[in-house]
XYZ file of C-alpha atoms in Angstrom:
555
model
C -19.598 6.853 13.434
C -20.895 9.278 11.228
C -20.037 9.532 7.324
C -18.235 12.340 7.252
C -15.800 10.949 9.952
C -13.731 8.944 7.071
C -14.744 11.093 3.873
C -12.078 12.033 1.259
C -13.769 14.850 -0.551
C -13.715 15.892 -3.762
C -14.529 19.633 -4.819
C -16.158 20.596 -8.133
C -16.471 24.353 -8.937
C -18.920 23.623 -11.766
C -19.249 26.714 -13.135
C -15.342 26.398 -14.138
C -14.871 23.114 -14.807
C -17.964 23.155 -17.406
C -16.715 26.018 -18.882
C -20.048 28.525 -18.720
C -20.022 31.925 -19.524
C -18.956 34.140 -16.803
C -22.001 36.562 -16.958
C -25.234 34.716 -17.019
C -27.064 36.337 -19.932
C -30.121 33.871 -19.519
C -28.112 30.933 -22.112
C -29.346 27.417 -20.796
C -26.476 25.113 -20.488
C -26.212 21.598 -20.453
C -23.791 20.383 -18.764
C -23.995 17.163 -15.986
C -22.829 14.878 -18.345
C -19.650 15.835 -17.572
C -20.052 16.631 -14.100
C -21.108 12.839 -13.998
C -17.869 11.594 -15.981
C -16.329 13.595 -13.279
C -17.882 12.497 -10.311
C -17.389 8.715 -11.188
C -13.516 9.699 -11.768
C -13.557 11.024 -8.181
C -14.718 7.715 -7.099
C -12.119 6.138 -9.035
C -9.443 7.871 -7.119
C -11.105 6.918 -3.833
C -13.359 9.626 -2.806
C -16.228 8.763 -1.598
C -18.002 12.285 -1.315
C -18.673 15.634 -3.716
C -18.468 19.464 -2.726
C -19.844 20.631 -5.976
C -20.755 24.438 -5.593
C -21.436 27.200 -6.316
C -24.533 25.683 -8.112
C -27.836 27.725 -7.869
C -28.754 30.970 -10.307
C -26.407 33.873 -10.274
C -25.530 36.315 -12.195
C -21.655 35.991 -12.571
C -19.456 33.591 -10.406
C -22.065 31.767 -8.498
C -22.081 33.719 -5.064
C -23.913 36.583 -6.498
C -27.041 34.239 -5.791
C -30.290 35.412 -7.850
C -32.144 32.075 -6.852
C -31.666 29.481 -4.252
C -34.102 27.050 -5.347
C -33.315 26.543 -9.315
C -29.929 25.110 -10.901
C -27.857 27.906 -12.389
C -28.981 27.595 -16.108
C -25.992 28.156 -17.376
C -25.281 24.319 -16.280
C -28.431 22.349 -16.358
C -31.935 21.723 -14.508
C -32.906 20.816 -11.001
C -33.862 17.296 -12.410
C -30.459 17.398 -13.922
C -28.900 18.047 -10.616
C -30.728 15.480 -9.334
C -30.173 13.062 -11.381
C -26.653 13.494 -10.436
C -26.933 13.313 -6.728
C -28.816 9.848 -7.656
C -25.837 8.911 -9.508
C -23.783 9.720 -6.782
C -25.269 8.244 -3.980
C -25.318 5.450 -6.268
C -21.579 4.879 -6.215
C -22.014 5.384 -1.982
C -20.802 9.071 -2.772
C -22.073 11.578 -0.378
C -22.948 15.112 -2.041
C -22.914 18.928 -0.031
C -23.423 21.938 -2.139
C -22.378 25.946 -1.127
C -24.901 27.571 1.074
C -24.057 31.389 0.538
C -26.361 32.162 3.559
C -24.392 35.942 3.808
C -25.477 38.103 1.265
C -27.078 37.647 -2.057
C -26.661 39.193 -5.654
C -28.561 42.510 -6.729
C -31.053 40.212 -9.238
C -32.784 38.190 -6.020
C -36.202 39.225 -5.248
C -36.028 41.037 -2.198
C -33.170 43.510 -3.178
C -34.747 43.872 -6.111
C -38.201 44.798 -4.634
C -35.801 47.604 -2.533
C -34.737 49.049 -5.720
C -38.423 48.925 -7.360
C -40.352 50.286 -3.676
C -37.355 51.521 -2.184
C -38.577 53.121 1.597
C -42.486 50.605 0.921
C -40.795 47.415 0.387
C -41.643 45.224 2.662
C -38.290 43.523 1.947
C -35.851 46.669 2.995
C -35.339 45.188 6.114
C -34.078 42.208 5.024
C -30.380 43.367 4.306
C -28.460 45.024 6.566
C -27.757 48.871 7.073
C -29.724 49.983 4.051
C -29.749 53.622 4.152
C -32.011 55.655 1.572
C -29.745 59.200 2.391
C -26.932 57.284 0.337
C -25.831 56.031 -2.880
C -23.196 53.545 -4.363
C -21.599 53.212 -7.901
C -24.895 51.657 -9.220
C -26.903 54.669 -8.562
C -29.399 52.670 -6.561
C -30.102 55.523 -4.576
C -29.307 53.888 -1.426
C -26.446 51.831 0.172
C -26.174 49.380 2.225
C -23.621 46.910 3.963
C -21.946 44.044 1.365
C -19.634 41.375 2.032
C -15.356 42.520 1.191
C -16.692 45.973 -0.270
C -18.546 44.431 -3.034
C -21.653 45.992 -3.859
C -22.036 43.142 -6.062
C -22.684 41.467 -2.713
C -25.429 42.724 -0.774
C -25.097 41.426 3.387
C -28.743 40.207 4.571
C -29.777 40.558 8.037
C -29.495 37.235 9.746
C -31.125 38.609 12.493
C -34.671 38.872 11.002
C -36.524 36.219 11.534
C -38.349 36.276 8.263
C -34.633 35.941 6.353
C -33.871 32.682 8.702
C -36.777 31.410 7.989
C -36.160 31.831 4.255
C -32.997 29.940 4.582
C -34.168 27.073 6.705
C -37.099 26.933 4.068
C -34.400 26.541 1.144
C -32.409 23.787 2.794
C -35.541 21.958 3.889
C -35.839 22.439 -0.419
C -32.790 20.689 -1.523
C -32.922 18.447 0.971
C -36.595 17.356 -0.213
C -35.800 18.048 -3.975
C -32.254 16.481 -4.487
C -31.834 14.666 -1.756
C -28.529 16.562 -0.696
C -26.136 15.159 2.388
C -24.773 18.414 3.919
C -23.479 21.972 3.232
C -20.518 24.095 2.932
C -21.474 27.096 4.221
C -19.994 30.614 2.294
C -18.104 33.246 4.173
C -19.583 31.684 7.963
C -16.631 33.635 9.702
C -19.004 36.236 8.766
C -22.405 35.052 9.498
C -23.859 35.009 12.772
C -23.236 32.735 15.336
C -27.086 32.761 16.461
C -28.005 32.379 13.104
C -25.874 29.030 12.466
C -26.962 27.443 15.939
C -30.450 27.481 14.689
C -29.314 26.258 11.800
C -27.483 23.007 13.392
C -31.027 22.427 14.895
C -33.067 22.701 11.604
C -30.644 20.458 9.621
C -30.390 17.918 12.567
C -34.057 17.168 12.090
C -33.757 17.261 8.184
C -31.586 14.111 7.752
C -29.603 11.300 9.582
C -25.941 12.623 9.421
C -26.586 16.047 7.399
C -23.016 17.424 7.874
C -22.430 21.711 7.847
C -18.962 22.549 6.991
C -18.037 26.691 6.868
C -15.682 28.513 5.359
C -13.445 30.206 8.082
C -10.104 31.637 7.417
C -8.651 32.709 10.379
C -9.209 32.432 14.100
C -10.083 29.602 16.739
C -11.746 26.987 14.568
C -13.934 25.735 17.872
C -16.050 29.090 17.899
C -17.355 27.673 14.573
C -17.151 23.398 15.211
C -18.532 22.666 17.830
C -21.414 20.429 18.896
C -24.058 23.417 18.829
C -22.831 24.866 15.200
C -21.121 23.064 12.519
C -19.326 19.973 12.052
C -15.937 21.320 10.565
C -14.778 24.345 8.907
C -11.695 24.878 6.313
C -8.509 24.338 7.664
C -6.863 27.092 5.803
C -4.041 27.680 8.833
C -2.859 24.173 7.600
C -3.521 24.413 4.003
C -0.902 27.402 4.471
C 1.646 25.051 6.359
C 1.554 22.375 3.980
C 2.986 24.397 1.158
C 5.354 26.820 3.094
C 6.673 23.960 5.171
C 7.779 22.865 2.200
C 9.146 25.931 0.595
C 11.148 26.467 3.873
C 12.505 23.067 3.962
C 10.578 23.343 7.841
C 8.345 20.540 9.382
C 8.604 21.903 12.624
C 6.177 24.567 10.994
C 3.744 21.906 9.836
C 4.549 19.631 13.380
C 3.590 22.851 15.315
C 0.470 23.916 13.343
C -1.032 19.992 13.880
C -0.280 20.022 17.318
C -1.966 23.927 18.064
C -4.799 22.871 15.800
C -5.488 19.780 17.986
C -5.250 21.763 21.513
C -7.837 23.901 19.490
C -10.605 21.649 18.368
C -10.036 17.896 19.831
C -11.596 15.486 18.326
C -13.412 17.534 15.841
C -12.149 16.767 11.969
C -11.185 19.850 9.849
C -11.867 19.965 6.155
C -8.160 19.733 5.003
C -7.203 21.216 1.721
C -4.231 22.191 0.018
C -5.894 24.238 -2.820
C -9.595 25.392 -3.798
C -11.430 27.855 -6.091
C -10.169 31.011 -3.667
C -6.671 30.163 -3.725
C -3.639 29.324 -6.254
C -3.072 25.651 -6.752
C -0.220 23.934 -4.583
C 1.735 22.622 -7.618
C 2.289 26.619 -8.246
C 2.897 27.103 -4.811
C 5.505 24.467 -4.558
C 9.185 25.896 -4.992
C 9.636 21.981 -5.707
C 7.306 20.022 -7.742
C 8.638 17.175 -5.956
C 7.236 17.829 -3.023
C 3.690 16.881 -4.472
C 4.362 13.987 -2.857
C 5.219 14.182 0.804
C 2.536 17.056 0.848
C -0.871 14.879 -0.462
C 0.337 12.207 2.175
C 0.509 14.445 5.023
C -2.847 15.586 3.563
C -4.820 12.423 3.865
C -3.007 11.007 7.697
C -2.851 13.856 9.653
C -6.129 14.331 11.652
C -8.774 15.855 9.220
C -11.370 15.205 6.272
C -9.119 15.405 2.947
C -10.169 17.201 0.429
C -8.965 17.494 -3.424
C -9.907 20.327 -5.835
C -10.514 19.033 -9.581
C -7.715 18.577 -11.774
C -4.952 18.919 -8.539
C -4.569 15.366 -8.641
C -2.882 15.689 -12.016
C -0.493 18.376 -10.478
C -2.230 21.183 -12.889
C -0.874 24.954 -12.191
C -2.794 27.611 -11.358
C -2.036 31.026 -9.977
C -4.110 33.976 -7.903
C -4.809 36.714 -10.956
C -4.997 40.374 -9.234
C -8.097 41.234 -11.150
C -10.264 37.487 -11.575
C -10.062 33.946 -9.860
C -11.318 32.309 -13.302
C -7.464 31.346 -13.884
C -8.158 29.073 -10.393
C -11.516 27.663 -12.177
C -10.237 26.221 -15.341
C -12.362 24.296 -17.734
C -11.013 20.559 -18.156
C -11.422 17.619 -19.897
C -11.292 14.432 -18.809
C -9.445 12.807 -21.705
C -6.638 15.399 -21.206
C -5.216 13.580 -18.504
C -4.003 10.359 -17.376
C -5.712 7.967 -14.682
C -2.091 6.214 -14.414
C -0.106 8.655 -13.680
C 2.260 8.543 -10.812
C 0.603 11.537 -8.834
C -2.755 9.938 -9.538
C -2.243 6.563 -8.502
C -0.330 8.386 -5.411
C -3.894 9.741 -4.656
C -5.871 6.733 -5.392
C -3.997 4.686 -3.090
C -4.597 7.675 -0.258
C -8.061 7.510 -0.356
C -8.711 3.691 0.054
C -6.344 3.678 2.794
C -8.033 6.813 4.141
C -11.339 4.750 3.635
C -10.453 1.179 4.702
C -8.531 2.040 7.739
C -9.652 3.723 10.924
C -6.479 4.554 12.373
C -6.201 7.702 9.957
C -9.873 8.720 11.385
C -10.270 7.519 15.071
C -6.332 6.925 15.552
C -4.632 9.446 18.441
C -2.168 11.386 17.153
C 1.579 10.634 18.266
C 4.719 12.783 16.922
C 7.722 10.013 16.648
C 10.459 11.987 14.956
C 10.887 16.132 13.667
C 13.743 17.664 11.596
C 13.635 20.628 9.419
C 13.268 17.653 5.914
C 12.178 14.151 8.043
C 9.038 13.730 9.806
C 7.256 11.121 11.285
C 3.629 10.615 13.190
C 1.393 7.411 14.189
C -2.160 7.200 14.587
C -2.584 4.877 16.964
C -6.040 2.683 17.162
C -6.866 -0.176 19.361
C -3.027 -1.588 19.472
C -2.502 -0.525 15.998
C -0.691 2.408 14.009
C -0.649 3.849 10.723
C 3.010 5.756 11.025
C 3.579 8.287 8.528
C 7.148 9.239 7.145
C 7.454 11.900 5.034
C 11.183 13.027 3.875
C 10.998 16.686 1.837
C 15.142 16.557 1.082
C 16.513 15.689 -2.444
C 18.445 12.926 -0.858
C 17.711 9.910 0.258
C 17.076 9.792 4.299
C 17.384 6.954 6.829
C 14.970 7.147 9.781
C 14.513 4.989 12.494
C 11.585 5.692 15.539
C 10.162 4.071 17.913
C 7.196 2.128 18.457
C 4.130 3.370 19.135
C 2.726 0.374 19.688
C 3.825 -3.033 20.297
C 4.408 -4.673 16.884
C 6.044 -6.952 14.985
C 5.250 -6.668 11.784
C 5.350 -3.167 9.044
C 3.875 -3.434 6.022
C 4.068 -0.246 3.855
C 0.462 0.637 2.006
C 1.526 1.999 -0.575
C 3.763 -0.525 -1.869
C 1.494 -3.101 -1.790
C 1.423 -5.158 -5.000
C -1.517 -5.418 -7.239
C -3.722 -8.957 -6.510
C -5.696 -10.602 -9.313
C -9.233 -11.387 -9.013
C -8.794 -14.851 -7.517
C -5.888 -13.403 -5.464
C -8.479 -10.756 -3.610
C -11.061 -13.783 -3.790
C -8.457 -16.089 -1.516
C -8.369 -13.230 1.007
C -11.433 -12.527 1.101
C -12.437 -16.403 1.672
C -9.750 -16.651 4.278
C -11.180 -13.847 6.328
C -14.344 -15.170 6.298
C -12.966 -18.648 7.828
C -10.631 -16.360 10.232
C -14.882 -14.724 11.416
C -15.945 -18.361 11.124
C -13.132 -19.605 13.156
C -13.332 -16.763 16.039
C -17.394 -16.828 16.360
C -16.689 -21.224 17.042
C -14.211 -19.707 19.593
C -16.530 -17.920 21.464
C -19.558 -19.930 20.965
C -19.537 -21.705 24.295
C -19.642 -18.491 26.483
C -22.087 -17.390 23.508
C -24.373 -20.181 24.743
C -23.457 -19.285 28.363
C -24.858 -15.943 28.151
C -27.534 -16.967 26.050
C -29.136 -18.883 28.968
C -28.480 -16.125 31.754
C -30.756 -13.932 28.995
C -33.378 -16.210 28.991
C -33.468 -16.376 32.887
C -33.428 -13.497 33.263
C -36.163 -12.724 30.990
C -37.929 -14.936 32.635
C -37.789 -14.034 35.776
C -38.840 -10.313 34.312
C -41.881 -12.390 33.048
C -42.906 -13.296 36.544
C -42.502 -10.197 38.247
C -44.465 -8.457 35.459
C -47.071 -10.808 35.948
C -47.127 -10.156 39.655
C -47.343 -6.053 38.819
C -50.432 -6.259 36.592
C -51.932 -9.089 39.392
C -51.625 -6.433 41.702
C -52.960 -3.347 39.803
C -56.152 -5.583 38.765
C -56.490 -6.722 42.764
C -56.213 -3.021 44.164
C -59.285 -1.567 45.546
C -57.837 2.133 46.113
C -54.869 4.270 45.540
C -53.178 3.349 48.764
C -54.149 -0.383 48.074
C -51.941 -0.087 44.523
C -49.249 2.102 46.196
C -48.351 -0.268 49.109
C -48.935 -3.256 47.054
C -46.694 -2.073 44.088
C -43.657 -0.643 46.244
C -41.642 -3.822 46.763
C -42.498 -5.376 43.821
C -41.605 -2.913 41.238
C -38.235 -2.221 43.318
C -37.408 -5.736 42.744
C -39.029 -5.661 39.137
C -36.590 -2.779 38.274
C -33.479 -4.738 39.566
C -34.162 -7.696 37.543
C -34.296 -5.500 34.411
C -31.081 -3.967 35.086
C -29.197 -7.327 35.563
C -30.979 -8.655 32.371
C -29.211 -5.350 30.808
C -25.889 -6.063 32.196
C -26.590 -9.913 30.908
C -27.357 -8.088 27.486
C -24.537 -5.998 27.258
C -22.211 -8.987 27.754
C -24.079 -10.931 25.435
C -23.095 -8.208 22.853
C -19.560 -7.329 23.717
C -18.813 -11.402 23.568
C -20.404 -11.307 19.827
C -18.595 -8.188 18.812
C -15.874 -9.894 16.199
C -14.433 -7.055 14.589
C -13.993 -6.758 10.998
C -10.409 -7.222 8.992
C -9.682 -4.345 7.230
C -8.192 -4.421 3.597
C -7.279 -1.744 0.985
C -6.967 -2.368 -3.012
C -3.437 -2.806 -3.598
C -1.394 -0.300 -5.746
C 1.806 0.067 -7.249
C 3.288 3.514 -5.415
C 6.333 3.220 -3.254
C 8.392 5.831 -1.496
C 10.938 3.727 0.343
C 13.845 1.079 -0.088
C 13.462 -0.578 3.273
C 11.040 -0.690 6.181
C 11.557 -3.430 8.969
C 11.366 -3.735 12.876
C 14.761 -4.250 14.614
C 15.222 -3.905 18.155
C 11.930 -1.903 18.951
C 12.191 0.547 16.092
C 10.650 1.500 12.988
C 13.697 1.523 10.802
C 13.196 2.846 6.487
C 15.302 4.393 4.252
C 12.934 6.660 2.525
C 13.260 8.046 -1.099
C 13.844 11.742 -1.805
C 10.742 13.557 -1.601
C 8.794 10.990 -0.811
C 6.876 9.078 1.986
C 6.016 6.329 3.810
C 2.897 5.079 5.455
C 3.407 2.437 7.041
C 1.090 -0.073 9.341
C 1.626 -1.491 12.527
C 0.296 -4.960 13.871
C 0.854 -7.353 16.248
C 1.116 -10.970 14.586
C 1.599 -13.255 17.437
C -1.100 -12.151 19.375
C 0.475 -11.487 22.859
């Protein structure tokens, strides 16, 4: 169970946030003290890892890239940058930067050299389609392909090796230098396939658990994740769902979209966002502020790796400006909002449930209930459900579903109550005598199994003995081939029941551990009981419910 399986993400555009100039005229900044305060607020809210990025030198907005190996100056140093990985990692936060593997800006090295050599450089194949017959509104002399018909943006040629090789180079870099966990890769509905497959490899070998996430807007997301390329890409068909399924008063919209989405891509985990540095924020894109609410839950239960862009959290506004996306990349201070805050806590409490239960990661998805303003889900784990509820009408709406599982008891997570010190303490003492209790339980067939192992081992011990008896008696080849038939047949049977001994032995010790979440204080509902097989709440106006499902008596 990999990392990234139950990460809540939380996504930094630096460059913004720290509020650098927009053009880098060669001004050193200084600036991961605040990207630190930052980070450790993220943690407070219950992420556990960072997409900070675009980060390396450019020339303007941070995808123009000039160099892939040094922190963009306008922010800080590599040491500063890694310093702040440390930090993170640290607080068991996980950190992936952008990889803008596409195209580069006109200041890197080899476009440059193009310009300086032109038809000599060594460096002209490198990009792709350069053509010295043409010109472009630089008056380079020469065009060439870019990415969205920005010459600011020149394509390279994935296909030559030398550029791979450049690439793999520079991750094998920050890997080595910072110590980095995984990459977001820029524009990969754009970049070839080939070219990310080798990729996988490369970064497979790098680091336990390196994750690759791309940027894909539209399409089948399983061209992209898959088990040869990356591990998830942006889920921007449902980032569009969760605001217009709003708008439109129209779950069936949102319903639809998880259940296509799933047929798509199984068991991989999208990267689930409602806003980023490409897009106006959700709290704009909400008809009704309200529905902040319903939407961030639906966010962090339906299948997926949640994701929040800096200052959403506080319900800041942002719209899509015509002629610059620096109106999506606002500079912020921390002071200027409040920790407390309803919408805050609301996403606090969603990412320690995210974190603390494995329903909302492993847990099959099940559709209870669909109108155009109620909906309701489960995620159902191992006899257990999270059920979400989510009610998008200004009224108050009664809903009652059935069971996904057999249960008696529904506690809803985010109305639990806060526990003091020696309240948590109590717990977490009577969990350990709960283990205690369950390992005394099992301790006799513990001992059981215990002695088949050492039988068995002995007996391998014998027959072991016998083989290496026989290879120092042989005489000849045939000698050691008759002689070792029968015994290492019988050798190789033993060995397989001491296995199946050993995997019993281990499934009999398996006592799995009791989840818990830090309480919080954010309700969405008047009522939530079990009567007569059925999830029955009266939920709040533009609110939601998650509730969770056990079995107390054991049966």
């Amino acid at each position: 169970m990999a990392w990234y399986d139950s990460a809540v993400f939380y996504h930094i555009y630096p460059l913004g946030l720290c509020g650098c100039p927009h053009d880098n005229n060669g001004e050193e900044g200084s600036h991961f003290d605040k990207l630190n305060e930052w980070a450790e607020h993220a943690n407070r809210i219950g992420c556990n890892a960072i997409y900070i990025g675009p980060l390396f030198e450019s020339g303007s907005h941070g995808y123009d890239t000039i160099d892939y190996r040094l922190v963009d100056r306008r922010l800080g140093s590599n040491e500063d940058f890694k310093e702040f990985v440390a930090n993170c990692h640290s607080m068991n936060m996980k950190v992936i930067v952008d990889g803008v593997f596409n195209h580069t800006g006109r200041g890197f090295f080899a476009f440059e050299d193009i310009k300086k050599n032109r038809e000599n450089s060594r460096y002209k194949d490198w990009y792709c389609s350069v053509n010295f017959y043409g010109n472009n509104e630089y008056d380079d002399g020469f065009s060439y392909d870019n990415w969205g018909g920005y010459n600011l943006l020149a394509k390279l040629n994935q296909w030559n090796p030398e550029v791979k090789n450049y690439h793999f180079d520079t991750v094998r870099f920050w890997v080595d230098e910072f110590d980095i966990d995984g990459i977001r890769l820029d524009a990969a509905d754009v970049l070839d396939h080939g070219f990310m497959h080798e990729l996988r490899q490369v970064c497979d070998g790098l680091k336990p658990e390196f994750w690759l996430m791309g940027e894909v807007i539209h399409g089948d997301y399983s061209r992209w994740a898959n088990g040869d390329m990356l591990h998830s890409v942006t889920n921007y068909e449902l980032h569009k769902g969760l605001f217009s399924g709003h708008n439109d008063h129209n779950y069936f919209e949102i319903a639809h979209t998880i259940k296509r989405l799933n047929g798509l891509v199984g068991n991989t985990r999208l990267y689930t966002f409602t806003d980023n540095h490409d897009v106006a924020r959700i709290y704009s894109k909400l008809n009704n502020k309200e529905h902040m609410f319903p939407v961030a839950i639906l966010q962090y239960t339906v299948p997926g790796i949640p994701s929040i862009y800096y200052g959403s959290e506080f319900g800041i506004e942002g719209d899509k400006n015509r002629d610059s996306d620096w109106n999506l990349r606002p500079d912020l201070e921390l002071s200027d909002f409040d920790e407390n805050s309803e919408l805050t806590q609301l996403f606090a409490k969603l990412g320690r449930i995210k974190q603390n239960f494995p329903e909302l990661t492993y847990g099959d998805y099940q559709e209870l209930q669909l109108t155009n303003r109620q909906f309701a889900f489960a995620r159902c784990l191992d006899g257990k459900a999270v059920v979400t509820l989510v009610n998008n009408d200004d009224n108050p709406a009664h809903m009652e579903v059935n069971l996904p599982v057999f249960a008696n008891k529904a506690v809803n997570l985010l109305s639990l109550q806060e526990e003091s010190e020696e309240e948590k303490a109590d717990r977490e003492a009577k969990r350990l005598e709960a283990l205690e209790k369950a390992f005394n339980d099992k301790k006799n067939g513990l001992l059981d199994k215990a002695g088949q192992l050492v039988g068995a081992s002995g007996e391998i011990s014998s027959k072991a003995e016998g083989v290496r008896t026989i290879v120092a008696d042989s005489s000849s080849a045939v000698d050691l081939g008759e002689g070792l038939q029968a015994v290492v047949a019988s050798l190789k049977e033993s060995i397989t029941n001491m296995q199946r001994v050993y995997d019993e032995f281990v499934g009999e010790c398996g006592i799995g551990p009791a989840t818990a979440v830090e309480p919080g204080n954010v309700s969405g509902c008047d009522n939530l009981t079990i009567r007569d097989g059925r999830l029955v709440v009266d939920l709040a106006p533009n609110r939601g419910v998650i509730a969770y499902l056990t079995n107390e008596s054991g049966n």
